[in-house]
């Protein structure tokens, strides 16, 4: 009734409990902020869109993997991926990602854990690690993360209890957004330094609109584990484009794995949403992740951020229509037109890469000592990374339509050049 | 509210009146319409027709008049702003010296942004509450079109 | 002063002369519409933008070519074009296009006229042909155009006197827009028919906003001369995308020229602005050519269409800021970001095509009878047309950024496949 609404309005949140910097459990925060908590809990929903969302696939739970529902396997959807990543854990198990509620389980039980021994570093982006880090480093976040990084995943896993939680994005006192992830803090500092801005700290220097993207950039980024101490590094020292990231890796002499079929020193790209978004027209227009993935919703007398983080396609009216006055169907069609174009070119690039790998196998068989092999492998390394940069990016090209297509075009050209190198050397596959 | 500036402008208005041109328009072209709250008065200047038409189509037609969004709260500030804009626009109108398409000035954009909260403070409390001053989101970032379809 | 402004507001224009369906001279129309006429006359201006506009290049006039100023030569800017079009008139002379005022002279004096004998059909898009067509066919437009098509260019040239003029886009009575070009009338009818709309006639069935693009689509389109009667045809029977246009040509068995170096049966694309625009977000949003290239300008109390048709980059605030609230510099930067990406990929595609042509030359030299040559040439034919579809399109990718990059990516892939065909056959260029 009206009276209640007025109450709500004047004091939007009844603070029934005290939240401190060690309050980890979202349920506790939920007592003060029931509306946001409800949304947060809804990330268990699984609904598929043409290129996103996720499909709930039944499976018989086992001791090793107690999950009775998982997301669809991308390896089964497109077996070429197994050839593309041959010899790497991803060729063993790679699924469509789903809601935040599942992040901890999906990481714990992926067969990639069996394929290769994973470090505690992994948890940085799959659990509420803020409190655990602080505990471990008694009070010192960085010390804590460094300690957990060097543990085995199994040991580290015991120290965390929740998927990403309120405290990972919010200051418990003011509820302002904050970045808690060392990986992002260091990454963005390196990026800003490269642009001539020293000692950048998002928590004191970012605008609020920037923070609405940075909290997501804590995890939705390309990354690698540096050195024996398995430090989590975001490769942004030269910029955010695929070109500058590859340049950075070359400088570091980084290689993620050796391709099983071709012997190429390869690089895997993982979910560079933040990087791809940064190249798109929305980022350029100051539109942040939260604007589309956590749009405001009207609840009673209040406008709040929808904490059911999901595909905007499932919420077009709030996610898009405040800025775009087109009908829902039209907006959906615009997204899918962009995604279809990306998908078409992605498939051409995938075929090209498989061809190059085949040629390399043949050449290797013919003369494993030929100096041409090294050249051709370098092209595979590049093509692999460029194609993967779009393949692993989860918007199907929407976050930056032209840039995604440009990257795929370059990937195809790398394959062409790799194949030419072998042809020039007289290797011909029949 | 930059009081001194406005006072200077107020002075300018009086001086302008003496000097003629501005005040001449102010009267002949109904520049004084700025002093009323009647939207159709704003449209006395055909160059305002576009915004007037846009406003008529907007959800705010029945809710807010031009001055609700284009003048700050409070009597003195409101009329100082009206004076300043009225004079500046009158002058621009007569001299024909103004950018096309007409663009809101940064200051008036802030005024409009503040104006939203005059009426919607309740509903937006949740998204504003938890933030230190200066960290408010700009309503116009998402709702730039509300005043004019 | 204000009296005038109030006057103007009431009374848009005075008719001082009568305009009929045979009034060809724009100067006469200008008596009624001096403001539009002034703009129309300003299309003589030459100003360069990063990727558009045009540069005024001095040259000593000759008897054969009396022009003392021309636009910069694209062949000199990028000599690879000569290899790309080897054996075709375009390899002889191809320049940046400039304002409408020059269309008749530039066509008359291009060296392409010397390289090959051109038909009267050419004039369809370079002169005010409406009245001449009507005269020739005494009253019958189609009969007239058919007659002029079969004349030599030289004879036909004598029958026209102006570049595109008022009467080509306007009904002299009502001043409403109208399509006067048979090529477009037939092309759009075929397109609509393929979409299930029979007997489409833009002059009676198009919306006003559509007409604001159709009048430009009369000329800014891909075309070919069909059969011995040199009929001007817009290849839209299967759709407007590069893919459906190629499919149409394949069905017709059309070939524009045989490539001098490789022997490939090649297709040239020309200024497909209308087609490319139709694939972009602006067309999809109902934004027409005239909105950006002839934006409204206020003259006193009047709003008129700027008849100085030119690059919107030279007029950003009217052309763009009505819809986009970003500063001029920012809007310029957005366009150039899109164009730079396109240009980068265009250069990769160009190198790829040159490579393929080189491989074909080598293979031809090695065994001119190999069946593989035919296969590889088919790939050159495709790559040539796709690359040219972006190269010849004049917005540098802006009219449809992602689509332009998608097309270039496919062009590169065609080159890759063509090269593989030869490699598989054991042809290796060293
Ligand atoms: Ca998903
Ligand atoms: Ca030009």
PDB file of N, CA and C in Angstrom, chain B residues 31-102:
ATOM      1  N   UNK B  31      10.780  37.993 -26.183  1.00  0.00           N
ATOM      2  CA  UNK B  31      11.867  37.376 -25.415  1.00  0.00           C
ATOM      3  C   UNK B  31      11.443  37.257 -23.970  1.00  0.00           C
ATOM      4  N   UNK B  32      10.566  38.173 -23.566  1.00  0.00           N
ATOM      5  CA  UNK B  32      10.134  38.139 -22.156  1.00  0.00           C
ATOM      6  C   UNK B  32       9.353  36.872 -21.846  1.00  0.00           C
ATOM      7  N   UNK B  33       9.027  36.131 -22.933  1.00  0.00           N
ATOM      8  CA  UNK B  33       8.325  34.859 -22.690  1.00  0.00           C
ATOM      9  C   UNK B  33       9.120  34.005 -21.707  1.00  0.00           C
ATOM     10  N   UNK B  34      10.405  34.295 -21.702  1.00  0.00           N
ATOM     11  CA  UNK B  34      11.255  33.534 -20.784  1.00  0.00           C
ATOM     12  C   UNK B  34      10.775  33.681 -19.348  1.00  0.00           C
ATOM     13  N   UNK B  35      10.130  34.789 -19.096  1.00  0.00           N
ATOM     14  CA  UNK B  35       9.734  35.065 -17.711  1.00  0.00           C
ATOM     15  C   UNK B  35       8.475  34.310 -17.322  1.00  0.00           C
ATOM     16  N   UNK B  36       7.768  33.758 -18.298  1.00  0.00           N
ATOM     17  CA  UNK B  36       6.554  33.012 -17.954  1.00  0.00           C
ATOM     18  C   UNK B  36       6.886  31.514 -17.883  1.00  0.00           C
ATOM     19  N   UNK B  37       5.900  30.744 -17.473  1.00  0.00           N
ATOM     20  CA  UNK B  37       6.098  29.292 -17.430  1.00  0.00           C
ATOM     21  C   UNK B  37       5.320  28.603 -18.540  1.00  0.00           C
ATOM     22  N   UNK B  38       4.715  29.409 -19.404  1.00  0.00           N
ATOM     23  CA  UNK B  38       3.862  28.833 -20.436  1.00  0.00           C
ATOM     24  C   UNK B  38       4.693  28.323 -21.606  1.00  0.00           C
ATOM     25  N   UNK B  39       4.691  27.015 -21.810  1.00  0.00           N
ATOM     26  CA  UNK B  39       5.505  26.426 -22.887  1.00  0.00           C
ATOM     27  C   UNK B  39       5.266  27.078 -24.240  1.00  0.00           C
ATOM     28  N   UNK B  40       3.992  27.356 -24.549  1.00  0.00           N
ATOM     29  CA  UNK B  40       3.716  27.933 -25.865  1.00  0.00           C
ATOM     30  C   UNK B  40       4.456  29.269 -25.986  1.00  0.00           C
ATOM     31  N   UNK B  41       4.726  29.883 -24.828  1.00  0.00           N
ATOM     32  CA  UNK B  41       5.475  31.144 -24.853  1.00  0.00           C
ATOM     33  C   UNK B  41       6.879  30.901 -25.387  1.00  0.00           C
ATOM     34  N   UNK B  42       7.457  29.792 -24.990  1.00  0.00           N
ATOM     35  CA  UNK B  42       8.800  29.480 -25.494  1.00  0.00           C
ATOM     36  C   UNK B  42       8.763  29.384 -27.007  1.00  0.00           C
ATOM     37  N   UNK B  43       7.664  28.825 -27.492  1.00  0.00           N
ATOM     38  CA  UNK B  43       7.538  28.601 -28.929  1.00  0.00           C
ATOM     39  C   UNK B  43       7.302  29.902 -29.685  1.00  0.00           C
ATOM     40  N   UNK B  44       7.226  31.019 -28.941  1.00  0.00           N
ATOM     41  CA  UNK B  44       7.145  32.307 -29.635  1.00  0.00           C
ATOM     42  C   UNK B  44       8.307  32.441 -30.599  1.00  0.00           C
ATOM     43  N   UNK B  45       9.372  31.801 -30.282  1.00  0.00           N
ATOM     44  CA  UNK B  45      10.491  31.769 -31.211  1.00  0.00           C
ATOM     45  C   UNK B  45      10.381  30.509 -32.030  1.00  0.00           C
ATOM     46  N   UNK B  46      10.213  30.703 -33.319  1.00  0.00           N
ATOM     47  CA  UNK B  46      10.046  29.510 -34.169  1.00  0.00           C
ATOM     48  C   UNK B  46      11.196  28.543 -33.982  1.00  0.00           C
ATOM     49  N   UNK B  47      12.398  29.071 -33.639  1.00  0.00           N
ATOM     50  CA  UNK B  47      13.515  28.137 -33.494  1.00  0.00           C
ATOM     51  C   UNK B  47      13.302  27.183 -32.326  1.00  0.00           C
ATOM     52  N   UNK B  48      12.321  27.484 -31.494  1.00  0.00           N
ATOM     53  CA  UNK B  48      11.997  26.580 -30.379  1.00  0.00           C
ATOM     54  C   UNK B  48      10.931  25.558 -30.768  1.00  0.00           C
ATOM     55  N   UNK B  49      10.357  25.728 -31.974  1.00  0.00           N
ATOM     56  CA  UNK B  49       9.239  24.852 -32.355  1.00  0.00           C
ATOM     57  C   UNK B  49       9.595  23.382 -32.268  1.00  0.00           C
ATOM     58  N   UNK B  50      10.783  23.066 -32.747  1.00  0.00           N
ATOM     59  CA  UNK B  50      11.197  21.664 -32.783  1.00  0.00           C
ATOM     60  C   UNK B  50      11.110  21.056 -31.385  1.00  0.00           C
ATOM     61  N   UNK B  51      11.700  21.776 -30.415  1.00  0.00           N
ATOM     62  CA  UNK B  51      11.669  21.250 -29.055  1.00  0.00           C
ATOM     63  C   UNK B  51      10.249  21.257 -28.496  1.00  0.00           C
ATOM     64  N   UNK B  52       9.516  22.277 -28.881  1.00  0.00           N
ATOM     65  CA  UNK B  52       8.131  22.339 -28.408  1.00  0.00           C
ATOM     66  C   UNK B  52       7.365  21.114 -28.918  1.00  0.00           C
ATOM     67  N   UNK B  53       7.484  20.869 -30.223  1.00  0.00           N
ATOM     68  CA  UNK B  53       6.794  19.705 -30.807  1.00  0.00           C
ATOM     69  C   UNK B  53       7.249  18.420 -30.128  1.00  0.00           C
ATOM     70  N   UNK B  54       8.555  18.339 -29.882  1.00  0.00           N
ATOM     71  CA  UNK B  54       9.094  17.139 -29.252  1.00  0.00           C
ATOM     72  C   UNK B  54       8.539  16.966 -27.843  1.00  0.00           C
ATOM     73  N   UNK B  55       8.396  18.078 -27.167  1.00  0.00           N
ATOM     74  CA  UNK B  55       7.882  18.034 -25.785  1.00  0.00           C
ATOM     75  C   UNK B  55       6.415  17.601 -25.779  1.00  0.00           C
ATOM     76  N   UNK B  56       5.654  18.130 -26.737  1.00  0.00           N
ATOM     77  CA  UNK B  56       4.230  17.785 -26.807  1.00  0.00           C
ATOM     78  C   UNK B  56       4.052  16.276 -26.952  1.00  0.00           C
ATOM     79  N   UNK B  57       4.985  15.636 -27.674  1.00  0.00           N
ATOM     80  CA  UNK B  57       4.872  14.194 -27.895  1.00  0.00           C
ATOM     81  C   UNK B  57       5.409  13.383 -26.711  1.00  0.00           C
ATOM     82  N   UNK B  58       6.173  14.036 -25.844  1.00  0.00           N
ATOM     83  CA  UNK B  58       6.855  13.277 -24.784  1.00  0.00           C
ATOM     84  C   UNK B  58       5.918  12.949 -23.623  1.00  0.00           C
ATOM     85  N   UNK B  59       6.361  11.967 -22.847  1.00  0.00           N
ATOM     86  CA  UNK B  59       5.559  11.545 -21.696  1.00  0.00           C
ATOM     87  C   UNK B  59       5.430  12.684 -20.686  1.00  0.00           C
ATOM     88  N   UNK B  60       6.262  13.698 -20.830  1.00  0.00           N
ATOM     89  CA  UNK B  60       6.255  14.789 -19.846  1.00  0.00           C
ATOM     90  C   UNK B  60       5.263  15.896 -20.147  1.00  0.00           C
ATOM     91  N   UNK B  61       4.641  15.797 -21.303  1.00  0.00           N
ATOM     92  CA  UNK B  61       3.729  16.885 -21.669  1.00  0.00           C
ATOM     93  C   UNK B  61       2.812  17.232 -20.507  1.00  0.00           C
ATOM     94  N   UNK B  62       2.189  16.166 -19.943  1.00  0.00           N
ATOM     95  CA  UNK B  62       1.246  16.398 -18.857  1.00  0.00           C
ATOM     96  C   UNK B  62       1.923  16.549 -17.507  1.00  0.00           C
ATOM     97  N   UNK B  63       3.257  16.472 -17.506  1.00  0.00           N
ATOM     98  CA  UNK B  63       3.952  16.374 -16.228  1.00  0.00           C
ATOM     99  C   UNK B  63       4.844  17.565 -15.920  1.00  0.00           C
ATOM    100  N   UNK B  64       5.501  18.063 -16.931  1.00  0.00           N
ATOM    101  CA  UNK B  64       6.482  19.115 -16.694  1.00  0.00           C
ATOM    102  C   UNK B  64       6.499  20.108 -17.845  1.00  0.00           C
ATOM    103  N   UNK B  65       6.605  21.398 -17.507  1.00  0.00           N
ATOM    104  CA  UNK B  65       6.741  22.422 -18.542  1.00  0.00           C
ATOM    105  C   UNK B  65       8.218  22.735 -18.725  1.00  0.00           C
ATOM    106  N   UNK B  66       8.511  23.498 -19.752  1.00  0.00           N
ATOM    107  CA  UNK B  66       9.913  23.789 -20.089  1.00  0.00           C
ATOM    108  C   UNK B  66      10.711  24.195 -18.856  1.00  0.00           C
ATOM    109  N   UNK B  67      10.167  25.127 -18.142  1.00  0.00           N
ATOM    110  CA  UNK B  67      10.944  25.684 -17.035  1.00  0.00           C
ATOM    111  C   UNK B  67      11.180  24.703 -15.901  1.00  0.00           C
ATOM    112  N   UNK B  68      10.335  23.677 -15.819  1.00  0.00           N
ATOM    113  CA  UNK B  68      10.585  22.667 -14.791  1.00  0.00           C
ATOM    114  C   UNK B  68      11.938  22.014 -15.018  1.00  0.00           C
ATOM    115  N   UNK B  69      12.308  21.870 -16.268  1.00  0.00           N
ATOM    116  CA  UNK B  69      13.571  21.195 -16.574  1.00  0.00           C
ATOM    117  C   UNK B  69      14.705  22.154 -16.911  1.00  0.00           C
ATOM    118  N   UNK B  70      14.344  23.350 -17.331  1.00  0.00           N
ATOM    119  CA  UNK B  70      15.389  24.249 -17.817  1.00  0.00           C
ATOM    120  C   UNK B  70      15.704  25.409 -16.892  1.00  0.00           C
ATOM    121  N   UNK B  71      15.107  25.396 -15.726  1.00  0.00           N
ATOM    122  CA  UNK B  71      15.525  26.394 -14.739  1.00  0.00           C
ATOM    123  C   UNK B  71      15.720  25.690 -13.403  1.00  0.00           C
ATOM    124  N   UNK B  72      16.704  26.142 -12.646  1.00  0.00           N
ATOM    125  CA  UNK B  72      17.001  25.497 -11.363  1.00  0.00           C
ATOM    126  C   UNK B  72      15.901  25.761 -10.343  1.00  0.00           C
ATOM    127  N   UNK B  73      15.898  24.981  -9.269  1.00  0.00           N
ATOM    128  CA  UNK B  73      14.923  25.181  -8.201  1.00  0.00           C
ATOM    129  C   UNK B  73      15.210  26.505  -7.499  1.00  0.00           C
ATOM    130  N   UNK B  74      14.221  27.066  -6.873  1.00  0.00           N
ATOM    131  CA  UNK B  74      14.430  28.287  -6.107  1.00  0.00           C
ATOM    132  C   UNK B  74      14.120  29.526  -6.927  1.00  0.00           C
ATOM    133  N   UNK B  75      13.465  30.505  -6.298  1.00  0.00           N
ATOM    134  CA  UNK B  75      12.967  31.662  -7.025  1.00  0.00           C
ATOM    135  C   UNK B  75      14.087  32.480  -7.673  1.00  0.00           C
ATOM    136  N   UNK B  76      15.034  32.929  -6.861  1.00  0.00           N
ATOM    137  CA  UNK B  76      16.092  33.808  -7.393  1.00  0.00           C
ATOM    138  C   UNK B  76      16.876  33.113  -8.507  1.00  0.00           C
ATOM    139  N   UNK B  77      17.448  31.939  -8.210  1.00  0.00           N
ATOM    140  CA  UNK B  77      18.218  31.248  -9.261  1.00  0.00           C
ATOM    141  C   UNK B  77      17.382  31.073 -10.526  1.00  0.00           C
ATOM    142  N   UNK B  78      16.109  30.693 -10.342  1.00  0.00           N
ATOM    143  CA  UNK B  78      15.251  30.438 -11.491  1.00  0.00           C
ATOM    144  C   UNK B  78      15.184  31.675 -12.386  1.00  0.00           C
ATOM    145  N   UNK B  79      14.885  32.816 -11.778  1.00  0.00           N
ATOM    146  CA  UNK B  79      14.695  33.990 -12.616  1.00  0.00           C
ATOM    147  C   UNK B  79      16.004  34.547 -13.143  1.00  0.00           C
ATOM    148  N   UNK B  80      17.088  34.335 -12.381  1.00  0.00           N
ATOM    149  CA  UNK B  80      18.392  34.758 -12.923  1.00  0.00           C
ATOM    150  C   UNK B  80      18.698  33.950 -14.177  1.00  0.00           C
ATOM    151  N   UNK B  81      18.461  32.649 -14.107  1.00  0.00           N
ATOM    152  CA  UNK B  81      18.716  31.792 -15.267  1.00  0.00           C
ATOM    153  C   UNK B  81      17.854  32.217 -16.443  1.00  0.00           C
ATOM    154  N   UNK B  82      16.575  32.518 -16.118  1.00  0.00           N
ATOM    155  CA  UNK B  82      15.673  32.947 -17.186  1.00  0.00           C
ATOM    156  C   UNK B  82      16.193  34.233 -17.821  1.00  0.00           C
ATOM    157  N   UNK B  83      16.648  35.134 -16.979  1.00  0.00           N
ATOM    158  CA  UNK B  83      17.183  36.395 -17.490  1.00  0.00           C
ATOM    159  C   UNK B  83      18.374  36.123 -18.399  1.00  0.00           C
ATOM    160  N   UNK B  84      19.294  35.354 -17.855  1.00  0.00           N
ATOM    161  CA  UNK B  84      20.528  35.103 -18.605  1.00  0.00           C
ATOM    162  C   UNK B  84      20.212  34.459 -19.950  1.00  0.00           C
ATOM    163  N   UNK B  85      19.477  33.334 -19.907  1.00  0.00           N
ATOM    164  CA  UNK B  85      19.142  32.651 -21.154  1.00  0.00           C
ATOM    165  C   UNK B  85      18.302  33.544 -22.055  1.00  0.00           C
ATOM    166  N   UNK B  86      17.310  34.194 -21.441  1.00  0.00           N
ATOM    167  CA  UNK B  86      16.407  35.041 -22.219  1.00  0.00           C
ATOM    168  C   UNK B  86      17.211  36.072 -22.988  1.00  0.00           C
ATOM    169  N   UNK B  87      18.163  36.686 -22.306  1.00  0.00           N
ATOM    170  CA  UNK B  87      18.945  37.722 -22.969  1.00  0.00           C
ATOM    171  C   UNK B  87      19.834  37.110 -24.048  1.00  0.00           C
ATOM    172  N   UNK B  88      20.520  36.062 -23.650  1.00  0.00           N
ATOM    173  CA  UNK B  88      21.465  35.439 -24.592  1.00  0.00           C
ATOM    174  C   UNK B  88      20.728  34.942 -25.836  1.00  0.00           C
ATOM    175  N   UNK B  89      19.593  34.291 -25.599  1.00  0.00           N
ATOM    176  CA  UNK B  89      18.845  33.739 -26.726  1.00  0.00           C
ATOM    177  C   UNK B  89      18.217  34.828 -27.570  1.00  0.00           C
ATOM    178  N   UNK B  90      17.695  35.843 -26.901  1.00  0.00           N
ATOM    179  CA  UNK B  90      17.122  36.958 -27.659  1.00  0.00           C
ATOM    180  C   UNK B  90      18.178  37.515 -28.587  1.00  0.00           C
ATOM    181  N   UNK B  91      19.352  37.736 -28.011  1.00  0.00           N
ATOM    182  CA  UNK B  91      20.432  38.313 -28.812  1.00  0.00           C
ATOM    183  C   UNK B  91      20.778  37.374 -29.974  1.00  0.00           C
ATOM    184  N   UNK B  92      20.926  36.126 -29.627  1.00  0.00           N
ATOM    185  CA  UNK B  92      21.287  35.144 -30.655  1.00  0.00           C
ATOM    186  C   UNK B  92      20.229  35.122 -31.758  1.00  0.00           C
ATOM    187  N   UNK B  93      18.982  35.172 -31.338  1.00  0.00           N
ATOM    188  CA  UNK B  93      17.882  35.067 -32.294  1.00  0.00           C
ATOM    189  C   UNK B  93      17.935  36.214 -33.303  1.00  0.00           C
ATOM    190  N   UNK B  94      18.142  37.412 -32.768  1.00  0.00           N
ATOM    191  CA  UNK B  94      18.149  38.582 -33.642  1.00  0.00           C
ATOM    192  C   UNK B  94      19.376  38.599 -34.540  1.00  0.00           C
ATOM    193  N   UNK B  95      20.521  38.306 -33.930  1.00  0.00           N
ATOM    194  CA  UNK B  95      21.750  38.352 -34.719  1.00  0.00           C
ATOM    195  C   UNK B  95      21.838  37.122 -35.634  1.00  0.00           C
ATOM    196  N   UNK B  96      21.041  36.111 -35.303  1.00  0.00           N
ATOM    197  CA  UNK B  96      21.096  34.894 -36.105  1.00  0.00           C
ATOM    198  C   UNK B  96      22.357  34.094 -35.827  1.00  0.00           C
ATOM    199  N   UNK B  97      23.127  34.573 -34.854  1.00  0.00           N
ATOM    200  CA  UNK B  97      24.407  33.938 -34.532  1.00  0.00           C
ATOM    201  C   UNK B  97      24.235  32.820 -33.504  1.00  0.00           C
ATOM    202  N   UNK B  98      23.886  31.654 -33.948  1.00  0.00           N
ATOM    203  CA  UNK B  98      23.864  30.531 -32.999  1.00  0.00           C
ATOM    204  C   UNK B  98      24.046  29.220 -33.757  1.00  0.00           C
ATOM    205  N   UNK B  99      24.651  28.245 -33.080  1.00  0.00           N
ATOM    206  CA  UNK B  99      24.967  26.978 -33.744  1.00  0.00           C
ATOM    207  C   UNK B  99      23.704  26.208 -34.116  1.00  0.00           C
ATOM    208  N   UNK B 100      23.727  25.577 -35.264  1.00  0.00           N
ATOM    209  CA  UNK B 100      22.618  24.720 -35.677  1.00  0.00           C
ATOM    210  C   UNK B 100      23.147  23.316 -35.894  1.00  0.00           C
ATOM    211  N   UNK B 101      22.511  22.241 -35.479  1.00  0.00           N
ATOM    212  CA  UNK B 101      21.317  22.297 -34.658  1.00  0.00           C
ATOM    213  C   UNK B 101      21.605  22.893 -33.278  1.00  0.00           C
ATOM    214  N   UNK B 102      20.593  23.528 -32.717  1.00  0.00           N
ATOM    215  CA  UNK B 102      20.748  24.137 -31.395  1.00  0.00           C
ATOM    216  C   UNK B 102      21.124  23.060 -30.377  1.00  0.00           C
TER     217      UNK B 102
END
